[in-house]
PDB file of C-alpha atoms in Angstrom:
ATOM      1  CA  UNK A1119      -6.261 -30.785  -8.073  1.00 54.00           C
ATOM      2  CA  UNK A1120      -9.549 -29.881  -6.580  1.00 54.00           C
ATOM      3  CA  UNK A1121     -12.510 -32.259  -7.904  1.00 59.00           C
ATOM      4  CA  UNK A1122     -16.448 -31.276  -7.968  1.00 68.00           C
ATOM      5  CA  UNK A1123     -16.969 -33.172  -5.031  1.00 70.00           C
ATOM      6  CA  UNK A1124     -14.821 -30.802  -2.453  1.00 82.00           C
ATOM      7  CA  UNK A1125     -15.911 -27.582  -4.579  1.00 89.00           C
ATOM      8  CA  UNK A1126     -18.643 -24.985  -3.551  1.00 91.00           C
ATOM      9  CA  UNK A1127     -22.267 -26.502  -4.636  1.00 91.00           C
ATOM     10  CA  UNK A1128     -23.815 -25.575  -7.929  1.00 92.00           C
ATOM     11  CA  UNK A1129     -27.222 -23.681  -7.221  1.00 94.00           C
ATOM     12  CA  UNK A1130     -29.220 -20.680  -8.726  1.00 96.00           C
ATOM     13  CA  UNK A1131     -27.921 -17.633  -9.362  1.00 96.00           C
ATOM     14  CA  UNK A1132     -31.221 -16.400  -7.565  1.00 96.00           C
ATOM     15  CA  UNK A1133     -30.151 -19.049  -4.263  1.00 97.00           C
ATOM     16  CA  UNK A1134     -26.736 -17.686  -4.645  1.00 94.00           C
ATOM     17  CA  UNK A1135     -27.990 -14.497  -4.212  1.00 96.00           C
ATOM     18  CA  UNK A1136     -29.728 -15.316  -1.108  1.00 97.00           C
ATOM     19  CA  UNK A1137     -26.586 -16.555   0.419  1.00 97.00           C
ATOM     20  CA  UNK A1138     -24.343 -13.890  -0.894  1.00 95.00           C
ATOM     21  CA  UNK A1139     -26.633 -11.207   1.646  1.00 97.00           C
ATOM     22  CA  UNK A1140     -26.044 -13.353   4.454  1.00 97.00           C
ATOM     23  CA  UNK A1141     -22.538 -13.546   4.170  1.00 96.00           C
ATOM     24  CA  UNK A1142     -22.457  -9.854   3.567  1.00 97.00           C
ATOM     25  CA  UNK A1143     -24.482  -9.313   6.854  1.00 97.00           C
ATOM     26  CA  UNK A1144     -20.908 -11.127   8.220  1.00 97.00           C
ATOM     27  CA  UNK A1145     -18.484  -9.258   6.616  1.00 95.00           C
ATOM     28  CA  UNK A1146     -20.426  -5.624   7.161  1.00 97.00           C
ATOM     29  CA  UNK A1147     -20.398  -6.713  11.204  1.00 97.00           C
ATOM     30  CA  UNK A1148     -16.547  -7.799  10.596  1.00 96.00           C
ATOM     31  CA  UNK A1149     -15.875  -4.310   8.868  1.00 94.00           C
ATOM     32  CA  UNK A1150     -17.643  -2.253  11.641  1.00 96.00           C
ATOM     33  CA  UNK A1151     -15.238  -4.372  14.059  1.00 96.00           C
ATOM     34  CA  UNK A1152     -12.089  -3.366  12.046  1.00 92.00           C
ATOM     35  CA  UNK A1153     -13.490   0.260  12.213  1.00 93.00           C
ATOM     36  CA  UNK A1154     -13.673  -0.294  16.604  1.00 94.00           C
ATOM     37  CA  UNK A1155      -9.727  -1.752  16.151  1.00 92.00           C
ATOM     38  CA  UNK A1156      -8.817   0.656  13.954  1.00 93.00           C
ATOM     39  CA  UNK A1157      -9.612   3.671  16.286  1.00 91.00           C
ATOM     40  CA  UNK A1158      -8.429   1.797  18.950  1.00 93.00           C
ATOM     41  CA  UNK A1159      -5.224   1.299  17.397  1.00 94.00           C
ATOM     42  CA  UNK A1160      -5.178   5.426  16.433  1.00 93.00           C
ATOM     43  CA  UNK A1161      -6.109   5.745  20.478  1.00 93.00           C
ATOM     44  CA  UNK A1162      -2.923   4.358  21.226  1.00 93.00           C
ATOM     45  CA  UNK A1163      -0.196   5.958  24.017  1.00 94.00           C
ATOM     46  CA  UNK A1164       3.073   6.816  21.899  1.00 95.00           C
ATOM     47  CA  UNK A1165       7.130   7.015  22.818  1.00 96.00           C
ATOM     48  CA  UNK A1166       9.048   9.715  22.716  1.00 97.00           C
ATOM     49  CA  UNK A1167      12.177   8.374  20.652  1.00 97.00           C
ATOM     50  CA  UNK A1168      14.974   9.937  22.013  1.00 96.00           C
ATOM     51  CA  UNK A1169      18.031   7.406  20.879  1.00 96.00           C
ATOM     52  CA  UNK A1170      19.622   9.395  17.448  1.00 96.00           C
ATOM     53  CA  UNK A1171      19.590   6.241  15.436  1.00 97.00           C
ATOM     54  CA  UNK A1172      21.549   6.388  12.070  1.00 97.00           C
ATOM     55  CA  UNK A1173      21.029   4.392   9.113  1.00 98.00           C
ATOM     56  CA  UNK A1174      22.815   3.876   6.025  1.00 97.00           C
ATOM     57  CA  UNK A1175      21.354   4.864   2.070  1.00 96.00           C
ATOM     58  CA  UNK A1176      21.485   5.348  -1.791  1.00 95.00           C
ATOM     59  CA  UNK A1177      22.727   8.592  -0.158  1.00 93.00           C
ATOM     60  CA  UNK A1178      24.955   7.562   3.260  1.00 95.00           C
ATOM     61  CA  UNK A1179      24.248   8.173   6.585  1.00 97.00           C
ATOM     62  CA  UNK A1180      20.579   9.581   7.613  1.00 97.00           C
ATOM     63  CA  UNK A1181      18.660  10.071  10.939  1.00 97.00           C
ATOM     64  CA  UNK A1182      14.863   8.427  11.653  1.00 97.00           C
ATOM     65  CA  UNK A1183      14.143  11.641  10.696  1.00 97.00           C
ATOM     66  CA  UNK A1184      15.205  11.747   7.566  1.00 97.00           C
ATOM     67  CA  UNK A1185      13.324   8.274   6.678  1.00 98.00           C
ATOM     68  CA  UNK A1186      10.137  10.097   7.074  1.00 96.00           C
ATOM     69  CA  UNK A1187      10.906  12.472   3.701  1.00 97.00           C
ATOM     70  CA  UNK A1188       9.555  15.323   5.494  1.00 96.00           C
ATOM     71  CA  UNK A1189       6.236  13.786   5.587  1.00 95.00           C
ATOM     72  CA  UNK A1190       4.556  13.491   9.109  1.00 95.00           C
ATOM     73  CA  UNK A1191       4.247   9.775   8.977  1.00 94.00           C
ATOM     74  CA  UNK A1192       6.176   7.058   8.785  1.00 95.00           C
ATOM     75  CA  UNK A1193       5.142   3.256   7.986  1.00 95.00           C
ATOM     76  CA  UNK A1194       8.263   0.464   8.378  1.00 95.00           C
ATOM     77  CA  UNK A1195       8.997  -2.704   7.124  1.00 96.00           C
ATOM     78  CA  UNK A1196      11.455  -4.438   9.520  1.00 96.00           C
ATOM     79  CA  UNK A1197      13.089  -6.603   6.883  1.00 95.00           C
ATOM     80  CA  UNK A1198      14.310  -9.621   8.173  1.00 93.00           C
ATOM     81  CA  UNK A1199      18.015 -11.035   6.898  1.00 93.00           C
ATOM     82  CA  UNK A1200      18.884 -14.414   6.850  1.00 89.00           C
ATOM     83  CA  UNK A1201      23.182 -14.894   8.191  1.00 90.00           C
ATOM     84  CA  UNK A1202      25.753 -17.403   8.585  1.00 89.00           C
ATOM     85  CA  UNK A1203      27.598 -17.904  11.848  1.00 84.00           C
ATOM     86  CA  UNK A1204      30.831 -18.989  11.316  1.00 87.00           C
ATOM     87  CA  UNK A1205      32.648 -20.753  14.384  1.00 85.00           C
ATOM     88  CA  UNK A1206      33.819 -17.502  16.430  1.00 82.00           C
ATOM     89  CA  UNK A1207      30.319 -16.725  16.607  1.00 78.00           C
ATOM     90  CA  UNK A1208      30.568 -14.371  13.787  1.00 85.00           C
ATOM     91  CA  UNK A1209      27.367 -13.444  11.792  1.00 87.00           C
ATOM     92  CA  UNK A1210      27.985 -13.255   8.054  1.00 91.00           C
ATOM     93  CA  UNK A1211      24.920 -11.926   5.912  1.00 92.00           C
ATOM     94  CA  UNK A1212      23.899 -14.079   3.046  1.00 93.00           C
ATOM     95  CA  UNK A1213      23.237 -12.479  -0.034  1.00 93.00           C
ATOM     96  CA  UNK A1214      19.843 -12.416  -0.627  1.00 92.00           C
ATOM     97  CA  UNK A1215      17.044 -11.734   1.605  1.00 90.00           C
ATOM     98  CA  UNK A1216      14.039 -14.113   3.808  1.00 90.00           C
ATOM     99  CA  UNK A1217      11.499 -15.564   1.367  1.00 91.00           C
ATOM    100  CA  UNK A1218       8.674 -14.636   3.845  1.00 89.00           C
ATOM    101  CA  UNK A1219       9.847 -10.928   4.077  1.00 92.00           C
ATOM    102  CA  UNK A1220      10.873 -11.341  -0.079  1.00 93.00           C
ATOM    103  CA  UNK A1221       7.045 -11.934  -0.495  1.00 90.00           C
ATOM    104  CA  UNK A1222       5.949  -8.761   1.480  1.00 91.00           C
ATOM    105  CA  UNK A1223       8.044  -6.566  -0.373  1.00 94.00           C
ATOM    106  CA  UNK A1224       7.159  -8.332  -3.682  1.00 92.00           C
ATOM    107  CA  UNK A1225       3.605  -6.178  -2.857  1.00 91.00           C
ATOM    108  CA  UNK A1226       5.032  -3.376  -2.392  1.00 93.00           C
ATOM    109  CA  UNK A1227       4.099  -1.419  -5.292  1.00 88.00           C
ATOM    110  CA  UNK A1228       3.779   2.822  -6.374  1.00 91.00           C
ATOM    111  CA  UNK A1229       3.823   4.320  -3.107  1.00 94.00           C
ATOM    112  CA  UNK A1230       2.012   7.737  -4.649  1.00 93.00           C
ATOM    113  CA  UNK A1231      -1.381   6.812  -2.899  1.00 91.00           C
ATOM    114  CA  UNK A1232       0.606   6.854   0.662  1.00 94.00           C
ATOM    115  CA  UNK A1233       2.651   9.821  -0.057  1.00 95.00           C
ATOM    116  CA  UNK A1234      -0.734  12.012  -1.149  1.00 92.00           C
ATOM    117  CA  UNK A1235      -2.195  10.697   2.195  1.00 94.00           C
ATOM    118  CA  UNK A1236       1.233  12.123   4.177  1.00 94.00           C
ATOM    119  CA  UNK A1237       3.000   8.792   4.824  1.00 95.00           C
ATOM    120  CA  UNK A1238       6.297   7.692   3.835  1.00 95.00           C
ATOM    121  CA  UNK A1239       6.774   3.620   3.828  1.00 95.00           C
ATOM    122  CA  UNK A1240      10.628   2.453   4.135  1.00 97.00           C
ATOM    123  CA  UNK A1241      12.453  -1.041   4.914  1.00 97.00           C
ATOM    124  CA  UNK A1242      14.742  -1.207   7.342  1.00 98.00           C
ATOM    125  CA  UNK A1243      17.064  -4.285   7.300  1.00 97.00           C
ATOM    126  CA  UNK A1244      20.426  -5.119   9.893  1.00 95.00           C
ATOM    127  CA  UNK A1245      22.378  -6.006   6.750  1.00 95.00           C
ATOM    128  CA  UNK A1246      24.958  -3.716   5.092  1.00 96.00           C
ATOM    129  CA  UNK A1247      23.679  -1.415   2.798  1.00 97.00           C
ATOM    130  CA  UNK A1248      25.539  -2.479  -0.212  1.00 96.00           C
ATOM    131  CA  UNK A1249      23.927  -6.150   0.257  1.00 96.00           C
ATOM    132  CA  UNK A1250      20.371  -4.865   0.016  1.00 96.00           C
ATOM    133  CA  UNK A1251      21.029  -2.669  -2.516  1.00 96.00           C
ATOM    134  CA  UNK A1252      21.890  -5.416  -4.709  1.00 96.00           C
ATOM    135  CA  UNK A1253      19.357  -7.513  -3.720  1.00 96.00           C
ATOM    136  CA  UNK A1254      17.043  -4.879  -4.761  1.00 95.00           C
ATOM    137  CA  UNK A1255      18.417  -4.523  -7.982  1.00 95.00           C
ATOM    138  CA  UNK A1256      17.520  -8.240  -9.020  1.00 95.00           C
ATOM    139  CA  UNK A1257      14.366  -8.089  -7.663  1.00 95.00           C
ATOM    140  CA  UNK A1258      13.407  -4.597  -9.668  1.00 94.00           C
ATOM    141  CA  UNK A1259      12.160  -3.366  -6.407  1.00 96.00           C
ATOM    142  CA  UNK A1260      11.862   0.428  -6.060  1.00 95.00           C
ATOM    143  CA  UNK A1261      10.757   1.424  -2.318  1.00 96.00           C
ATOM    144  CA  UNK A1262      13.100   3.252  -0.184  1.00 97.00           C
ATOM    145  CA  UNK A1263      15.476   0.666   2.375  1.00 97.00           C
ATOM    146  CA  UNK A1264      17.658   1.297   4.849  1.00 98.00           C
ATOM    147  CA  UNK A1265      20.532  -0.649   6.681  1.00 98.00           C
ATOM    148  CA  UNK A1266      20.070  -0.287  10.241  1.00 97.00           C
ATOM    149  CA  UNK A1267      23.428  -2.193  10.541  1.00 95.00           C
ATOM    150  CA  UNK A1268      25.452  -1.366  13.684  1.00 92.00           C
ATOM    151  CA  UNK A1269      23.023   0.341  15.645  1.00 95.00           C
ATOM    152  CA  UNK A1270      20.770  -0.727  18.340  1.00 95.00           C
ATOM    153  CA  UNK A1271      17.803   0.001  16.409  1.00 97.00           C
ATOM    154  CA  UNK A1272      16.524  -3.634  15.467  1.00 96.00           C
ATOM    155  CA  UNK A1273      17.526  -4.447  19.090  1.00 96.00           C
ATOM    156  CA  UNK A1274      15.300  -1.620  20.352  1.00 96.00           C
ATOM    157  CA  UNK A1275      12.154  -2.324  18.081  1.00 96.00           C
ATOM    158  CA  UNK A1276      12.164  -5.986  18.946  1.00 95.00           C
ATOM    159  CA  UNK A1277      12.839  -6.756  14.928  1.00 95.00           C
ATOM    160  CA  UNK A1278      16.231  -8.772  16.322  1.00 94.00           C
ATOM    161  CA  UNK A1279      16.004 -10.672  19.127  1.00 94.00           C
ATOM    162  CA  UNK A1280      19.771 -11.740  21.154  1.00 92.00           C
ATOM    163  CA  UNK A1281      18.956 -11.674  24.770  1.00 92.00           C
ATOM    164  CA  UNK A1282      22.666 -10.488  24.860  1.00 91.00           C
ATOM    165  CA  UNK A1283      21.901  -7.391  23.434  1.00 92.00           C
ATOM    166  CA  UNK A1284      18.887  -6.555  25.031  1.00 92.00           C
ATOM    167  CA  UNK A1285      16.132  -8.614  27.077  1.00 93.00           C
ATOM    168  CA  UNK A1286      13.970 -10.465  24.937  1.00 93.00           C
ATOM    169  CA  UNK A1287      10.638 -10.042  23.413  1.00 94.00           C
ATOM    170  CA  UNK A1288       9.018 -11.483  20.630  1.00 94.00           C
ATOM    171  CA  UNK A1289       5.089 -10.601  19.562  1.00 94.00           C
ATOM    172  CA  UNK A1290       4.946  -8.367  22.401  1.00 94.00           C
ATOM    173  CA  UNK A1291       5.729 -11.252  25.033  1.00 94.00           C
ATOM    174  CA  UNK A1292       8.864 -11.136  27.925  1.00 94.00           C
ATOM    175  CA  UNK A1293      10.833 -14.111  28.068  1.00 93.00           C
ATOM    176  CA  UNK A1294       8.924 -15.191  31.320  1.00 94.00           C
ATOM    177  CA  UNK A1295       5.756 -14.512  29.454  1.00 95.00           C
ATOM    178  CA  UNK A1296       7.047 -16.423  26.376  1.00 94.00           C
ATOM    179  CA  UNK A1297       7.571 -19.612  29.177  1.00 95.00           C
ATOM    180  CA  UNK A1298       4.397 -19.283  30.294  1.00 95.00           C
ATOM    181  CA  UNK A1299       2.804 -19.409  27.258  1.00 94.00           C
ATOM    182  CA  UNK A1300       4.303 -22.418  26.554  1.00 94.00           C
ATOM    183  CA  UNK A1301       6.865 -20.862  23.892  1.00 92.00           C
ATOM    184  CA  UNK A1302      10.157 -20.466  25.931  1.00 94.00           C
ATOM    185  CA  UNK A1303      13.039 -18.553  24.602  1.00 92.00           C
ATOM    186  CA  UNK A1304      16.068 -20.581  23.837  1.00 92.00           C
ATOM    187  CA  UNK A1305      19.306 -19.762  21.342  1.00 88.00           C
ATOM    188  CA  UNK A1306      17.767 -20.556  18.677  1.00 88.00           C
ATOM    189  CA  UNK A1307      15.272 -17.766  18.523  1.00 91.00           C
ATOM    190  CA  UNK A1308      18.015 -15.364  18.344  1.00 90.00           C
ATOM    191  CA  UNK A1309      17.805 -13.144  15.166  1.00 90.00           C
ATOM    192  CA  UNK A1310      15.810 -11.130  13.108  1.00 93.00           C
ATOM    193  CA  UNK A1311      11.861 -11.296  12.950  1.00 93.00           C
ATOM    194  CA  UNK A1312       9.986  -9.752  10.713  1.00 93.00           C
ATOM    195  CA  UNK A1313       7.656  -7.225  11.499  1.00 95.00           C
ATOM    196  CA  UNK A1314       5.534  -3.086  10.832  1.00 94.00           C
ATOM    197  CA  UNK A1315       6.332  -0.114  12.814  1.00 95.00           C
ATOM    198  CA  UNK A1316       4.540   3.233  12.301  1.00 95.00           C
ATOM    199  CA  UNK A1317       6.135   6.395  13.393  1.00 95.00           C
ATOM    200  CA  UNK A1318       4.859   9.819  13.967  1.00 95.00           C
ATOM    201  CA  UNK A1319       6.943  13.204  13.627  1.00 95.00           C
ATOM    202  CA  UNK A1320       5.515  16.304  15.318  1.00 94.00           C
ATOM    203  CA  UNK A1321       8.407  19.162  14.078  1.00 95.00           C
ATOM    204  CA  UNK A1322      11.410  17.288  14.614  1.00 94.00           C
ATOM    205  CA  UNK A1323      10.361  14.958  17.785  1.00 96.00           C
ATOM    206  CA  UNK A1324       9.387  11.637  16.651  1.00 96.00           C
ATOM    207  CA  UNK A1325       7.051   9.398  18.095  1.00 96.00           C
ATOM    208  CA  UNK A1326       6.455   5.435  17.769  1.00 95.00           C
ATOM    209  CA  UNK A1327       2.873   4.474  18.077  1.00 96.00           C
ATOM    210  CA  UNK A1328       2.659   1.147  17.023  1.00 94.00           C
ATOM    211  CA  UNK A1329       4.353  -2.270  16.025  1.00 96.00           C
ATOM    212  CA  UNK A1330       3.155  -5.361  15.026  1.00 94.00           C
ATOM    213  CA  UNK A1331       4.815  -9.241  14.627  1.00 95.00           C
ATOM    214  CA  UNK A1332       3.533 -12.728  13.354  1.00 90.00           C
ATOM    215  CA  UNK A1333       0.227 -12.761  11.719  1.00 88.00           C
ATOM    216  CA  UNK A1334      -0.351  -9.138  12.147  1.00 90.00           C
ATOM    217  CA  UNK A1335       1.471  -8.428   9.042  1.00 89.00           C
ATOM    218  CA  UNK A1336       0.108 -11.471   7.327  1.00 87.00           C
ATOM    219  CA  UNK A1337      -2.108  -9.055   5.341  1.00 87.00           C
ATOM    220  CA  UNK A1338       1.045  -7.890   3.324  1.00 87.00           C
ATOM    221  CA  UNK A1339       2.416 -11.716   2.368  1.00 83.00           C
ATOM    222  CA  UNK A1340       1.432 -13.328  -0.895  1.00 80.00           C
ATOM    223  CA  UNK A1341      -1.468 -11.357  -1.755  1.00 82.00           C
ATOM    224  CA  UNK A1342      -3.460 -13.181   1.065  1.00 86.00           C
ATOM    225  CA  UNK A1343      -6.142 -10.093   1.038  1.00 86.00           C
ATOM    226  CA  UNK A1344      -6.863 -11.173  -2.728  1.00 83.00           C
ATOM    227  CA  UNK A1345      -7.074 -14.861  -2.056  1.00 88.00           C
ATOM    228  CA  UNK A1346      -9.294 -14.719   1.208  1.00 89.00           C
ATOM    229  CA  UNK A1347     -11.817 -13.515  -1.783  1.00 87.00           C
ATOM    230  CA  UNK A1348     -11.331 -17.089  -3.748  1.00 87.00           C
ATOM    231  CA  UNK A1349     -12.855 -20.331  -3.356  1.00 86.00           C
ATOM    232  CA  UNK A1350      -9.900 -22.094  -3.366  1.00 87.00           C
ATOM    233  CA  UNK A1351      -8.864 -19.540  -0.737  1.00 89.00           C
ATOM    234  CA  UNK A1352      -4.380 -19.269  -0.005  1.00 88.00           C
ATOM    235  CA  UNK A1353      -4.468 -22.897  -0.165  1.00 91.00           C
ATOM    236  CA  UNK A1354      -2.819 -23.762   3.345  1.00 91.00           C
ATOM    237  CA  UNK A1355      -3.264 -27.061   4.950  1.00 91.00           C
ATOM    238  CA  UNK A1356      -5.391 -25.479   7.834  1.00 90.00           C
ATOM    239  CA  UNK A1357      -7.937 -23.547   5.868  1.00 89.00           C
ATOM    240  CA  UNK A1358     -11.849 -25.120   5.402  1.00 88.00           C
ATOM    241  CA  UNK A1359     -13.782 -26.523   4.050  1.00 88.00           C
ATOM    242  CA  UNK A1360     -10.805 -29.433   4.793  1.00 87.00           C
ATOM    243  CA  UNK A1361      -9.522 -30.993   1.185  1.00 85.00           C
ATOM    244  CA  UNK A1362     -10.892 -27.814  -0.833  1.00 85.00           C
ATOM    245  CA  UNK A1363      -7.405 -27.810  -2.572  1.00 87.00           C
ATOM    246  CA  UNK A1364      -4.285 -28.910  -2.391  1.00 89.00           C
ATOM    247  CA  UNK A1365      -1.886 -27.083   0.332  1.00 91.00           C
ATOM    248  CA  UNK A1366       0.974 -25.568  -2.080  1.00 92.00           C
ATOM    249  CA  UNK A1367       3.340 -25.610   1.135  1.00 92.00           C
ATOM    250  CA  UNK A1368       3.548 -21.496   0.050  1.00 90.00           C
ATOM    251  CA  UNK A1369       2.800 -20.088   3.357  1.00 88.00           C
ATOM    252  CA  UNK A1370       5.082 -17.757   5.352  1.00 82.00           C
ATOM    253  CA  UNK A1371       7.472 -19.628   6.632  1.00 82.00           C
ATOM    254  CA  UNK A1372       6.520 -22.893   3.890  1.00 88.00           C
ATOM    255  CA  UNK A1373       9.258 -25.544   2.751  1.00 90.00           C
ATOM    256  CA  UNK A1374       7.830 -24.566  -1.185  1.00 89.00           C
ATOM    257  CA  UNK A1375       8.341 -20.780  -0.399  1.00 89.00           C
ATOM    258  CA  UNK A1376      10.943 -19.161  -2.574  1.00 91.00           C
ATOM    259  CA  UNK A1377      12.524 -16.212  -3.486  1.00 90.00           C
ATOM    260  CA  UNK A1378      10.334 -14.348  -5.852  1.00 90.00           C
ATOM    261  CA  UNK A1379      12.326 -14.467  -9.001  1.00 89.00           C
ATOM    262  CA  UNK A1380      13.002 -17.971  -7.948  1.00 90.00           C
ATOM    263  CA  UNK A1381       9.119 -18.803  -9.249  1.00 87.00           C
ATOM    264  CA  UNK A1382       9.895 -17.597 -13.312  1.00 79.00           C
ATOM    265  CA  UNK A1383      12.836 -20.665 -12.987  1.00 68.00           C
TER     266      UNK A1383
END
């Protein structure tokens, strides 16, 4: 429980005032920054992607194409899947989804304001289809997902990593790059990671123009945009002022982290 003593002071509402504009002087300078990003990010070279990937749905098998719903835009969740290995080596999917990537897609709400601005959001998973599906169900969970399950796709987009497959690279980093900063690869990195991909379709080419791992897609977990706003802030052990509250141990990745239904019990 947080006390007085590690809360924000008491002052004036005219001294809180005062303090509120220079903060604000802050966040206007951090917002003009996310503007430069932002266009950087839109400034971006794009691939050509040429592979015909197929993926299964509520309706069977479609193409990326079809993901995008005819829209010219195409914004992915890369769903990560939790599996067994049994002793052959053999992956076997559990039935019920990561926490972290649970949390993400427990935000996911109406998609109208995306589809009005020409973008189609989707999840693409390496489980079968019937698994998510009925994953989905308990959750009450309405976006579109897709199981990218025996294609290279995940492979491809970096959202499973098995340097048997395909050469590793996690957050943008080669294996040697991974050893040099001080993260080498070893077995048990292999598997899924979660991640965003945006897509663009110009007539029926497609395009990807970006991707993004680890704390890029941070802003999509737990309602962290709506907590940054708080005093007691998402309550992780790193945040300051140190001791401001209690670290719930809910962070991406965090031994209290559960399912979301999991919470109501």
């Amino acid at each position: 429980m947080s006390t007085r003593a590690n809360l924000p002071e008491v002052v004036s509402r005219e001294e809180w005032l005062a303090a509120r504009k220079e903060l604000l002087a802050k966040e206007k300078a951090l917002t003009r920054a996310r503007d430069r990003v932002n266009a950087e990010r839109r400034r971006l070279p794009m691939v050509r992607v040429d592979k015909p990937y197929t993926f299964d749905g509520p309706h069977g098998k479609v193409s990326l194409l079809d993901l995008f719903e005819g829209r010219p835009q195409l914004v992915m969740h890369h769903f990560m899947w939790l599996f067994d290995i049994d002793a052959d080596g053999v992956e076997h999917p559990r039935p019920t989804g990561c926490p972290s990537c649970s949390s993400a897609a427990d935000g996911i709400g109406n998609l109208r304001q995306l589809h009005v601005r020409n973008t189609t959001l989707v999840a693409v998973t390496r489980a079968p289809y019937a698994t998510l599906d009925a994953f989905r169900a308990r959750m009450g969970w309405t976006f579109p997902w897709y199981s990218s399950e025996g294609s290279d796709f995940n492979y491809d987009f970096h959202a499973t990593v098995d340097e048997r497959v395909a050469p590793v690279q996690i957050f943008h980093r080669t294996e040697s790059e991974l050893a040099e900063a001080g993260t080498p690869w070893s077995e048990s990195m292999r598997g899924d990671w979660p991640g965003i991909s945006a897509f663009l379709r110009v007539g029926d080419e497609v395009f990807h123009t970006y991707s993004t791992f680890g704390r890029g897609i941070e802003e999509f977990h737990n309602g962290y945009p709506y907590l940054d706003l708080t005093a007691l802030g998402r309550q992780e052990a790193w945040e300051e002022p140190t001791g401001r509250a209690v670290p719930l141990d809910l962070h991406v990745g965090g031994p209290a982290m559960r399912l979301p239904d999991a919470y109501d019990a």
